[in-house]
Coordinates of C-alpha atoms and ligand atoms in Angstrom, one line a residue:
M16 CA 0.0 -0.1 0.3
T17 CA 1.1 3.2 -0.8
E18 CA 0.5 6.0 1.9
R19 CA -1.0 9.2 0.2
T20 CA 0.9 12.1 1.3
S21 CA 0.1 14.8 -1.0
E22 CA -2.2 17.8 0.0
S23 CA -4.3 17.3 -2.8
A24 CA -5.0 13.5 -2.4
L25 CA -5.7 14.0 1.5
S26 CA -8.4 16.7 0.8
N27 CA -12.0 16.2 -0.1
D28 CA -12.6 16.6 -3.7
Y29 CA -15.6 18.7 -3.9
S30 CA -16.5 17.8 -7.6
K31 CA -17.7 14.6 -6.2
L32 CA -20.5 16.5 -4.1
S33 CA -24.2 16.2 -5.0
E34 CA -25.7 19.4 -6.3
Q35 CA -27.9 19.5 -2.9
A36 CA -24.9 19.3 -0.6
R37 CA -23.1 21.9 -2.7
S38 CA -26.0 24.5 -2.8
F39 CA -26.6 23.5 0.8
L40 CA -23.0 24.4 1.8
Q41 CA -23.1 27.5 -0.3
G42 CA -26.4 29.0 1.4
E43 CA -26.5 31.1 4.4
K44 CA -27.0 29.2 7.7
Q45 CA -29.0 30.8 10.4
L46 CA -30.7 30.0 13.8
F47 CA -34.2 28.1 13.3
I48 CA -36.2 29.9 15.9
N49 CA -40.3 29.6 16.2
G50 CA -40.5 28.2 12.6
R51 CA -38.3 31.2 11.1
W52 CA -34.5 31.7 9.9
R53 CA -32.7 34.3 11.3
S54 CA -29.0 35.5 12.1
A55 CA -27.8 35.7 15.8
R56 CA -29.0 39.1 17.3
R57 CA -25.8 40.3 17.2
G58 CA -25.0 39.3 14.0
S59 CA -21.7 37.3 14.7
T60 CA -21.2 34.0 12.9
L61 CA -18.5 31.5 13.1
P62 CA -16.2 29.2 10.6
V63 CA -17.2 25.7 9.7
V64 CA -13.9 24.1 8.6
D65 CA -13.3 20.7 6.9
P66 CA -11.0 18.9 8.6
T67 CA -9.1 17.3 5.6
N68 CA -7.5 20.4 4.4
G69 CA -8.5 23.1 6.8
R70 CA -10.5 25.2 4.5
E71 CA -13.4 27.2 5.6
V72 CA -16.8 25.3 3.8
A73 CA -19.3 27.6 5.5
R74 CA -20.4 30.0 8.4
I75 CA -22.6 29.3 11.1
A76 CA -24.6 31.9 13.1
D77 CA -23.2 32.4 16.6
A78 CA -25.9 32.6 19.1
A79 CA -25.8 34.6 22.5
E80 CA -28.0 34.6 25.6
E81 CA -30.8 36.6 23.8
D82 CA -31.2 34.3 21.2
V83 CA -31.3 31.3 23.5
D84 CA -34.2 33.2 25.4
A85 CA -36.1 33.9 22.1
A86 CA -35.8 30.0 21.3
V87 CA -36.6 28.9 24.7
E88 CA -39.5 31.3 24.7
A89 CA -40.7 30.1 21.6
A90 CA -40.1 26.0 22.7
R91 CA -42.1 26.9 25.8
H92 CA -45.1 28.5 23.9
A93 CA -45.4 25.7 21.6
F94 CA -45.4 23.3 24.6
E95 CA -48.3 25.2 26.1
S96 CA -50.5 26.4 23.4
G97 CA -51.1 26.1 19.7
P98 CA -51.5 23.0 17.7
W99 CA -48.9 20.7 19.4
P100 CA -50.3 19.8 23.1
K101 CA -53.8 19.3 20.9
M102 CA -52.2 16.9 18.7
R103 CA -53.2 13.4 19.0
P104 CA -50.2 10.6 19.5
H105 CA -50.9 9.1 16.4
E106 CA -50.6 12.2 14.3
R107 CA -47.4 13.2 16.3
E108 CA -46.5 9.6 14.6
Q109 CA -47.3 10.6 11.2
L110 CA -45.2 13.7 11.3
M111 CA -42.4 11.5 12.7
L112 CA -42.7 8.8 10.0
R113 CA -42.8 11.8 7.2
L114 CA -40.1 13.2 8.5
A115 CA -38.3 10.1 8.1
D116 CA -39.4 9.7 4.9
L117 CA -37.7 13.2 4.0
I118 CA -34.3 12.3 5.7
A119 CA -34.4 9.3 3.5
A120 CA -35.2 11.0 0.3
E121 CA -31.9 12.9 1.3
I122 CA -29.2 10.5 2.6
Q123 CA -26.5 11.0 0.2
P124 CA -26.4 14.8 0.6
L125 CA -26.6 14.5 4.3
A126 CA -24.0 12.2 4.3
E127 CA -21.8 14.3 2.0
I128 CA -22.5 17.3 4.5
E129 CA -21.5 15.4 7.5
C130 CA -18.7 13.9 5.7
V131 CA -17.1 17.5 4.9
N132 CA -17.7 18.9 8.2
S133 CA -16.7 16.0 10.1
G134 CA -13.8 14.5 8.4
K135 CA -15.6 11.3 8.6
L136 CA -15.7 8.5 5.7
I137 CA -18.7 8.9 3.6
G138 CA -19.9 5.3 4.2
N139 CA -19.9 5.9 8.2
T140 CA -21.7 9.3 7.9
R141 CA -24.2 7.5 5.6
L142 CA -24.9 4.2 7.8
F143 CA -24.4 5.9 11.2
D144 CA -25.5 9.6 10.7
A145 CA -28.3 9.6 7.9
E146 CA -29.7 6.2 7.8
L147 CA -29.6 5.5 11.5
S148 CA -31.4 9.0 12.0
V149 CA -34.3 7.3 9.7
H150 CA -34.1 4.0 11.5
T151 CA -34.6 6.2 14.9
L152 CA -37.2 8.2 14.0
R153 CA -39.4 5.1 12.6
Y154 CA -38.5 3.3 16.2
M155 CA -39.7 6.1 18.3
A156 CA -42.3 6.8 16.0
G157 CA -44.1 3.8 17.4
W158 CA -43.7 4.8 21.1
A159 CA -45.9 7.6 20.2
T160 CA -49.0 5.6 20.4
K161 CA -47.6 3.4 23.2
L162 CA -47.1 5.5 26.1
H163 CA -49.4 4.1 28.8
G164 CA -50.1 4.3 32.6
Q165 CA -51.7 1.9 34.6
T166 CA -54.9 1.5 36.6
M167 CA -55.1 0.6 40.3
D168 CA -57.9 -0.5 42.9
L169 CA -57.1 1.6 46.0
S170 CA -57.4 0.6 49.5
V171 CA -57.1 4.1 51.2
P172 CA -57.6 1.9 54.7
Y173 CA -58.3 5.2 56.6
L174 CA -61.4 5.7 54.9
P175 CA -63.2 2.6 55.1
D176 CA -66.9 3.8 53.7
Q177 CA -65.5 5.0 50.3
R178 CA -64.0 3.3 47.6
F179 CA -61.3 4.8 45.1
S180 CA -59.7 4.1 42.0
G181 CA -56.4 5.5 40.6
F182 CA -54.4 5.8 37.6
T183 CA -51.1 6.9 36.3
R184 CA -50.6 9.1 33.3
R185 CA -47.5 9.6 31.2
T186 CA -47.4 13.3 30.4
P187 CA -44.7 15.2 28.4
V188 CA -42.0 16.9 30.8
G189 CA -42.0 20.0 28.8
V190 CA -39.1 22.1 27.1
V191 CA -35.9 19.6 26.3
A192 CA -32.8 21.6 25.8
G193 CA -30.8 19.0 23.6
I194 CA -26.8 19.6 23.8
T195 CA -25.1 17.1 21.6
P196 CA -21.3 16.4 20.4
W197 CA -19.4 16.4 17.2
N198 CA -18.8 12.5 16.9
V199 CA -21.7 11.3 15.6
P200 CA -23.5 14.6 14.9
L201 CA -26.8 13.9 12.7
C202 CA -27.4 10.9 14.7
Q203 CA -27.1 12.3 17.9
A204 CA -29.5 15.6 17.0
V205 CA -32.1 12.8 16.2
W206 CA -31.5 10.8 18.9
K207 CA -32.6 13.8 21.3
L208 CA -35.4 15.1 18.5
A209 CA -37.2 11.9 18.0
P210 CA -38.0 11.1 21.8
V211 CA -39.3 14.5 21.7
L212 CA -41.5 14.4 19.1
A213 CA -43.1 10.9 20.2
T214 CA -43.8 12.0 23.8
G215 CA -45.4 15.4 22.9
C216 CA -42.1 17.6 24.5
T217 CA -40.4 20.7 22.8
L218 CA -36.7 21.1 22.0
V219 CA -33.8 23.7 21.9
L220 CA -31.3 21.9 20.1
K221 CA -27.5 23.2 20.7
P222 CA -25.6 21.1 18.3
A223 CA -21.6 21.2 18.8
E224 CA -19.9 24.1 17.4
Q225 CA -17.7 21.8 14.9
T226 CA -20.5 19.8 13.5
S227 CA -23.8 22.2 13.4
L228 CA -24.7 21.8 9.5
T229 CA -26.7 18.6 9.5
A230 CA -28.9 20.0 12.5
I231 CA -29.3 23.0 10.5
R232 CA -30.5 21.0 7.3
L233 CA -32.6 18.8 9.8
A234 CA -34.5 22.0 11.0
K235 CA -35.3 22.8 7.6
L236 CA -36.8 19.2 7.0
C237 CA -38.8 19.6 10.2
S238 CA -40.6 22.6 8.9
R239 CA -41.2 21.0 5.6
V240 CA -43.3 18.0 7.0
G241 CA -45.2 20.3 9.2
I242 CA -44.1 20.1 12.7
P243 CA -45.7 23.1 14.3
E244 CA -43.5 26.5 15.0
G245 CA -41.6 26.5 18.0
V246 CA -41.8 22.6 18.7
V247 CA -38.1 22.2 17.0
N248 CA -35.6 25.1 17.5
V249 CA -32.0 25.0 16.5
I250 CA -29.6 27.3 17.8
T251 CA -25.8 26.8 16.6
G252 CA -22.9 28.6 18.6
R253 CA -20.3 28.1 21.1
G254 CA -21.0 26.1 24.4
S255 CA -19.4 28.4 26.3
V256 CA -22.0 31.0 25.6
A257 CA -25.2 29.6 24.0
G258 CA -24.7 25.9 25.8
V259 CA -24.5 27.7 29.2
A260 CA -27.0 29.9 28.5
L261 CA -29.2 26.9 27.0
A262 CA -28.4 24.5 30.0
S263 CA -29.1 27.2 32.9
H264 CA -32.3 28.8 31.3
P265 CA -35.3 28.3 33.8
G266 CA -37.6 27.8 31.0
V267 CA -36.0 24.6 30.4
D268 CA -37.3 21.5 32.1
K269 CA -34.8 18.6 31.2
I270 CA -31.6 19.1 29.6
S271 CA -30.4 15.9 27.4
F272 CA -26.8 16.1 27.2
T273 CA -24.3 14.0 25.5
G274 CA -20.6 15.2 25.4
S275 CA -17.6 15.1 27.4
T276 CA -17.5 14.1 31.2
N277 CA -16.4 17.2 32.6
V278 CA -19.2 19.4 30.6
G279 CA -21.9 17.1 31.9
R280 CA -20.3 17.6 35.5
H281 CA -21.2 21.2 35.1
I282 CA -24.4 20.3 33.6
A283 CA -25.3 18.3 36.3
E284 CA -24.3 21.1 39.0
T285 CA -26.6 23.8 37.0
A286 CA -29.5 21.1 36.5
A287 CA -29.4 20.3 40.5
K288 CA -29.6 23.9 41.3
Q289 CA -32.5 24.2 39.3
L290 CA -33.9 20.9 40.1
K291 CA -34.3 20.1 36.4
R292 CA -34.5 16.7 34.8
V293 CA -31.1 15.9 33.5
S294 CA -29.5 12.7 31.3
L295 CA -25.9 12.6 30.8
E296 CA -24.5 10.8 28.2
L297 CA -20.8 11.3 28.9
G298 CA -17.3 9.9 28.1
G299 CA -15.6 6.3 28.3
K300 CA -12.7 4.2 28.4
S301 CA -14.2 0.9 27.6
P302 CA -12.1 -2.3 28.1
V303 CA -11.7 -5.0 25.5
V304 CA -10.7 -8.4 26.8
I305 CA -9.5 -11.3 24.8
A306 CA -9.9 -14.9 26.5
P307 CA -7.1 -17.6 25.5
D308 CA -10.2 -19.4 24.0
A309 CA -11.6 -16.6 21.7
D310 CA -12.2 -17.1 18.1
L311 CA -8.9 -15.2 17.0
D312 CA -10.6 -14.7 13.4
I313 CA -13.1 -12.5 14.9
A314 CA -11.5 -11.2 18.0
I315 CA -8.3 -9.8 16.1
P316 CA -10.5 -7.4 13.4
G317 CA -12.9 -7.0 16.3
A318 CA -10.5 -5.3 18.8
A319 CA -8.8 -3.3 15.7
W320 CA -12.3 -2.0 14.8
A321 CA -13.5 -1.4 18.5
I322 CA -11.0 1.5 18.8
F323 CA -10.2 2.7 15.0
G324 CA -14.1 2.7 14.0
N325 CA -15.0 6.3 13.7
N326 CA -11.4 7.3 14.0
G327 CA -11.3 6.5 17.8
Q328 CA -13.9 9.4 17.9
N329 CA -16.6 7.2 19.9
C330 CA -17.7 7.3 23.3
C331 CA -17.4 3.5 23.6
A332 CA -14.2 3.0 21.6
G333 CA -12.3 0.0 23.1
S334 CA -9.4 2.1 24.1
R335 CA -7.9 -0.6 26.6
L336 CA -7.0 -4.1 25.3
Y337 CA -6.3 -6.8 27.6
V338 CA -4.9 -10.0 26.0
H339 CA -4.5 -13.3 27.9
T340 CA -0.8 -13.8 27.9
S341 CA -0.9 -17.2 25.9
I342 CA -2.3 -15.4 22.9
F343 CA -0.6 -11.9 23.3
D344 CA 1.9 -11.9 20.7
R345 CA -0.6 -13.2 17.8
V346 CA -3.1 -11.0 18.8
I347 CA -1.1 -8.0 19.0
E348 CA 0.8 -8.7 15.7
G349 CA -2.7 -9.1 14.2
V350 CA -4.3 -5.5 15.4
V351 CA -0.6 -3.7 14.3
K352 CA -1.0 -5.1 10.9
I353 CA -4.5 -4.0 10.4
A354 CA -3.3 -0.6 12.1
D355 CA -0.3 -0.3 9.8
E356 CA -2.6 -1.2 6.6
M357 CA -5.4 1.5 7.2
Q358 CA -5.3 3.9 4.1
L359 CA -5.8 7.4 5.8
G360 CA -7.7 9.9 3.2
P361 CA -10.3 11.9 2.7
G362 CA -13.8 10.8 3.6
L363 CA -15.5 11.4 0.4
D364 CA -13.0 9.0 -1.3
P365 CA -14.9 5.6 -1.0
T366 CA -11.4 3.9 -0.7
S367 CA -10.2 5.8 2.2
M368 CA -10.4 3.5 5.4
M369 CA -9.6 6.4 7.9
G370 CA -10.3 10.3 7.9
P371 CA -8.8 12.8 9.7
M372 CA -9.9 13.7 13.1
V373 CA -12.3 16.5 13.9
S374 CA -10.1 19.6 14.1
V375 CA -6.3 20.0 14.4
A376 CA -7.0 21.4 17.8
H377 CA -8.5 17.9 18.9
R378 CA -5.5 16.2 17.3
S379 CA -3.0 17.9 19.2
R380 CA -5.0 17.1 22.4
V381 CA -4.7 13.4 21.3
V382 CA -1.2 13.6 20.1
Q383 CA 0.0 15.1 23.7
F384 CA -1.6 11.9 25.2
V385 CA 0.6 9.7 23.1
S386 CA 3.7 11.6 23.4
S387 CA 3.3 12.0 27.2
A388 CA 2.6 8.0 27.4
V389 CA 6.0 7.2 25.6
S390 CA 7.9 9.9 27.8
A391 CA 6.2 7.5 30.6
G392 CA 7.9 4.5 29.1
A393 CA 5.3 3.2 26.7
S394 CA 6.6 1.9 23.5
L395 CA 4.8 2.6 20.0
L396 CA 3.9 -0.6 18.3
A397 CA 2.2 1.2 15.7
G398 CA 1.0 5.1 14.5
G399 CA 1.9 7.9 16.7
D400 CA 2.8 10.2 13.9
I401 CA 0.5 12.7 12.1
L402 CA 0.6 13.3 8.1
P403 CA 2.3 16.5 6.9
G404 CA -0.4 19.3 5.7
P405 CA -3.1 21.4 6.8
G406 CA -5.3 17.9 7.4
A407 CA -6.4 16.8 11.1
Y408 CA -4.9 13.0 10.3
L409 CA -3.2 10.9 12.8
R410 CA -2.0 7.5 12.0
P411 CA -3.8 5.0 14.0
T412 CA -1.5 4.4 17.2
I413 CA -0.9 1.5 19.4
L414 CA 1.0 1.7 22.7
M415 CA 2.2 -1.3 24.8
G416 CA 3.8 -0.7 28.4
T417 CA 2.0 2.3 29.6
P418 CA 1.4 2.5 33.1
S419 CA -1.5 1.8 33.9
D420 CA -2.3 4.9 35.9
H421 CA -1.1 7.6 33.2
D422 CA -3.3 9.7 31.6
S423 CA -3.6 7.7 28.6
V424 CA -4.9 4.9 30.3
Q425 CA -7.2 6.6 33.0
Q426 CA -8.8 9.4 30.7
E427 CA -10.9 9.3 27.3
I428 CA -8.6 10.0 24.5
F429 CA -11.3 10.2 21.7
G430 CA -9.1 9.3 18.9
P431 CA -7.2 6.4 17.4
V432 CA -5.0 5.4 20.3
L433 CA -5.2 1.9 21.8
N434 CA -3.0 1.1 24.8
V435 CA -2.6 -2.9 25.0
F436 CA -1.9 -4.9 28.2
R437 CA -1.4 -8.9 28.8
F438 CA -3.0 -10.7 31.6
N439 CA -2.7 -13.9 33.3
D440 CA -6.2 -14.8 34.6
D441 CA -9.8 -13.9 34.7
A442 CA -9.7 -12.2 38.2
E443 CA -6.6 -9.8 36.9
A444 CA -8.2 -8.9 33.7
I445 CA -11.3 -7.9 35.6
R446 CA -9.7 -5.9 38.1
L447 CA -7.8 -3.9 35.2
S448 CA -10.8 -3.6 33.0
N449 CA -12.8 -2.0 35.9
D450 CA -10.1 0.2 36.9
T451 CA -11.0 3.6 35.7
R452 CA -13.6 6.1 36.8
F453 CA -15.7 5.5 33.5
G454 CA -18.5 2.8 32.9
L455 CA -19.8 3.2 29.5
G456 CA -19.0 -0.2 27.8
A457 CA -16.8 -3.5 27.7
S458 CA -16.4 -6.5 25.8
I459 CA -15.3 -9.9 26.5
W460 CA -14.1 -12.2 23.4
T461 CA -14.6 -15.8 24.4
S462 CA -16.2 -19.2 23.0
R463 CA -16.9 -20.7 26.8
I464 CA -20.6 -19.2 28.3
A465 CA -19.1 -19.7 31.7
T466 CA -16.4 -17.2 31.1
A467 CA -18.8 -14.8 29.3
T468 CA -21.1 -15.1 32.4
R469 CA -18.6 -14.4 34.5
Y470 CA -17.2 -11.0 32.7
L471 CA -20.9 -9.7 32.1
E472 CA -21.6 -10.0 35.9
A473 CA -18.3 -8.4 36.8
F474 CA -17.8 -5.8 34.3
R475 CA -18.8 -2.0 35.8
A476 CA -20.2 -0.9 32.5
G477 CA -23.8 0.4 31.3
T478 CA -23.3 -2.0 28.2
V479 CA -21.5 -5.3 28.1
W480 CA -20.8 -6.9 24.4
I481 CA -19.7 -10.8 24.1
N482 CA -17.8 -11.4 21.3
T483 CA -18.6 -7.8 19.7
H484 CA -18.2 -4.4 20.7
N485 CA -19.9 -1.1 20.0
I486 CA -23.1 -2.6 18.8
L487 CA -26.0 -0.3 19.7
D488 CA -29.6 -1.0 18.9
L489 CA -32.6 1.7 18.8
S490 CA -34.7 -0.9 21.2
L491 CA -31.7 -1.4 23.7
P492 CA -31.4 1.4 26.5
F493 CA -27.7 2.7 26.2
G494 CA -26.4 4.8 29.1
G495 CA -23.1 4.8 31.4
L496 CA -22.3 4.0 34.8
R497 CA -20.2 6.4 37.2
D498 CA -18.3 8.9 34.8
S499 CA -19.7 7.9 31.8
G500 CA -23.3 9.6 33.0
I501 CA -26.9 9.2 34.4
G502 CA -29.8 8.1 32.7
Q503 CA -30.4 5.8 29.3
E504 CA -31.1 7.0 25.8
L505 CA -32.9 4.9 23.3
G506 CA -35.5 2.0 24.1
Q507 CA -38.2 2.0 26.5
E508 CA -36.4 3.5 29.2
G509 CA -34.9 6.4 26.9
V510 CA -38.4 7.5 25.7
L511 CA -39.9 7.2 29.1
S512 CA -37.3 9.6 30.5
Y513 CA -39.0 12.3 28.2
T514 CA -42.2 11.6 30.3
Q515 CA -43.4 12.3 33.7
L516 CA -45.5 10.0 35.6
R517 CA -48.7 11.9 36.9
A518 CA -51.4 10.3 39.2
V519 CA -54.8 10.4 39.5
V520 CA -57.5 9.5 42.2
M521 CA -61.2 9.3 41.4
R522 CA -63.7 8.8 44.2
Q523 CA -66.2 5.9 43.0
Ligands
NAP62 P1 -17.9 18.7 24.7 O1 -16.8 19.3 24.6 O2 -18.5 18.2 25.9 O3 -19.4 19.4 23.8 C1 -20.7 18.7 23.8 C2 -21.3 19.8 23.5 O4 -21.7 20.6 25.0 C3 -21.4 20.6 22.8 O5 -22.7 21.1 22.1 C4 -20.6 21.9 23.4 O6 -20.3 23.3 22.5 C5 -21.5 21.7 24.4 N1 -20.7 22.6 25.4 C6 -19.6 22.8 25.8 N2 -19.4 23.4 26.8 C7 -20.6 23.7 27.4 C8 -21.2 24.3 29.0 N3 -20.5 24.7 29.6 N4 -22.4 24.2 29.1 C9 -23.2 23.7 27.8 N5 -23.0 23.3 27.1 C10 -21.7 23.4 26.5 O7 -18.0 17.3 24.2 P2 -17.3 17.0 22.4 O8 -16.1 17.4 22.5 O9 -18.0 18.0 21.7 O10 -17.6 15.4 21.9 C11 -16.9 14.7 22.5 C12 -17.4 13.9 24.0 O11 -18.5 13.6 23.7 C13 -16.6 12.7 24.2 O12 -16.4 12.9 25.8 C14 -17.5 11.5 24.1 O13 -17.4 10.1 24.8 C15 -18.9 11.8 24.5 N6 -20.1 11.3 23.7 C16 -20.8 10.6 24.4 C17 -21.5 9.9 24.2 C18 -22.5 8.9 25.1 O14 -23.5 8.9 24.4 N7 -22.1 8.4 26.0 C19 -21.5 9.6 22.5 C20 -20.8 10.7 21.8 C21 -19.9 11.5 22.6 P3 -19.2 23.4 21.7 O15 -19.1 22.5 20.5 O16 -19.7 24.5 20.7 O17 -18.4 23.7 22.7
MG63 MG1 -16.0 20.4 22.6

């Protein structure tokens, strides 16, 4: 394989873009508030950069407090009056299905926009941003008509002469602030939007500053299907300004946040002071354990893709690999080979196997973890080097011999960096696996049911995978333990977290 090094070979070729994606990129990007498009009140904008070449491809509005106020006010108004609260569940379901159809008709341009904006591969943005958004809306649309309470025959023992019955109702929590990260932008936006629509809440969405384009496109599609004005509002801008204003806004009833643990902690503090509901999908440092009896034909590529999929910019990335000493050399040789053979290149080129990181600034942070690990005694088995030029490329990197308490083992790197370790017995592998503050995902690779059972009980993680990694499904609640967050997204628990239970007592 010949390494691509020239700037042009590493840069997206915009002549490959569809006409729809091209004209969207060229058009003005504004805030979407109360069903209308408008600039930030102060008129400021922020650049949107293609990470394959560092070029500005668009500008977005840079919202400030007054814009957030207007969006929350619109969402509050739409929640309390107008057509939305009167709409029946099946009407909300139909709107969601129509929105899913519109996205389905725009898969290619949406995937292209996401690809140019995030640096991810077009195959990835197609599957995990555009297509998964369609599946999410269709799955969640079904919930709109299935949000029931219960009925009870009440005892009320202190009033023996009277009879009562009781029932519970599921009602929408109200105005939701959805704050999302840059690694799976459209999908994360829809993971907030879909339960909001299914339950009858309203939304102010604040996408990540680096990757807001598909959320803006999504707002356009919402207005086209006839979702009433004010139900969905999109505020672009900086987390430190618009994000803070949104999370602390007294008109918000629930914050649904996906992002880093540090920001999540701030949001939890804000929510606690105002007694707002909050769900936090935060970072991870997920272990991958390969037992001596594992099928290595699946475990070796499985371990490589657990970390290198989505360029390691994945909350569940398998960033710590523990391999039994009896198979260690063979596994590591296989994973290193996959890393070495990975063709880096721009996302629009279908032959690229890994794109750049989301930004040069983020890559610098990732590289800092690697050089610090090497200074602490780690050896580099693969990668560690950046590609020349303005793109944010980093070769897939494998470290061995990093001390267990080093930051690169304990902290989330959010890049294509794997630390590998050997273990002698299950007790040691379990102890090491659980030895971080995170608890998002963990995988065990084995052909023995007894081994799988032992690990699935012992791992401290919100999701445990057996002979696979990173598999999420819309019907399966997803969430983390400890520093990986609070609450769940998706599945029944995810949708119910956008409702509140109310009790009714009726005298017979
Ligand atoms: P981030 O820096 O925490 O930002 C996430 C979002 O919060 C962005 O929209 C950001 O805006 C905004 N924000 C920043 N500071 C804020 C504040 N003080 N108050 C309110 N909002 C604020 O995370 P990221 O760098 O975008 O994404 C990477 C992180 O997301 C990783 O830690 C990853 O593990 C996590 N993640 C978790 C999951 C999961 O489901 N568990 C899924 C995907 C990603 P700006 O972009 O303008 O800063
Ligand atoms: Mg950030």
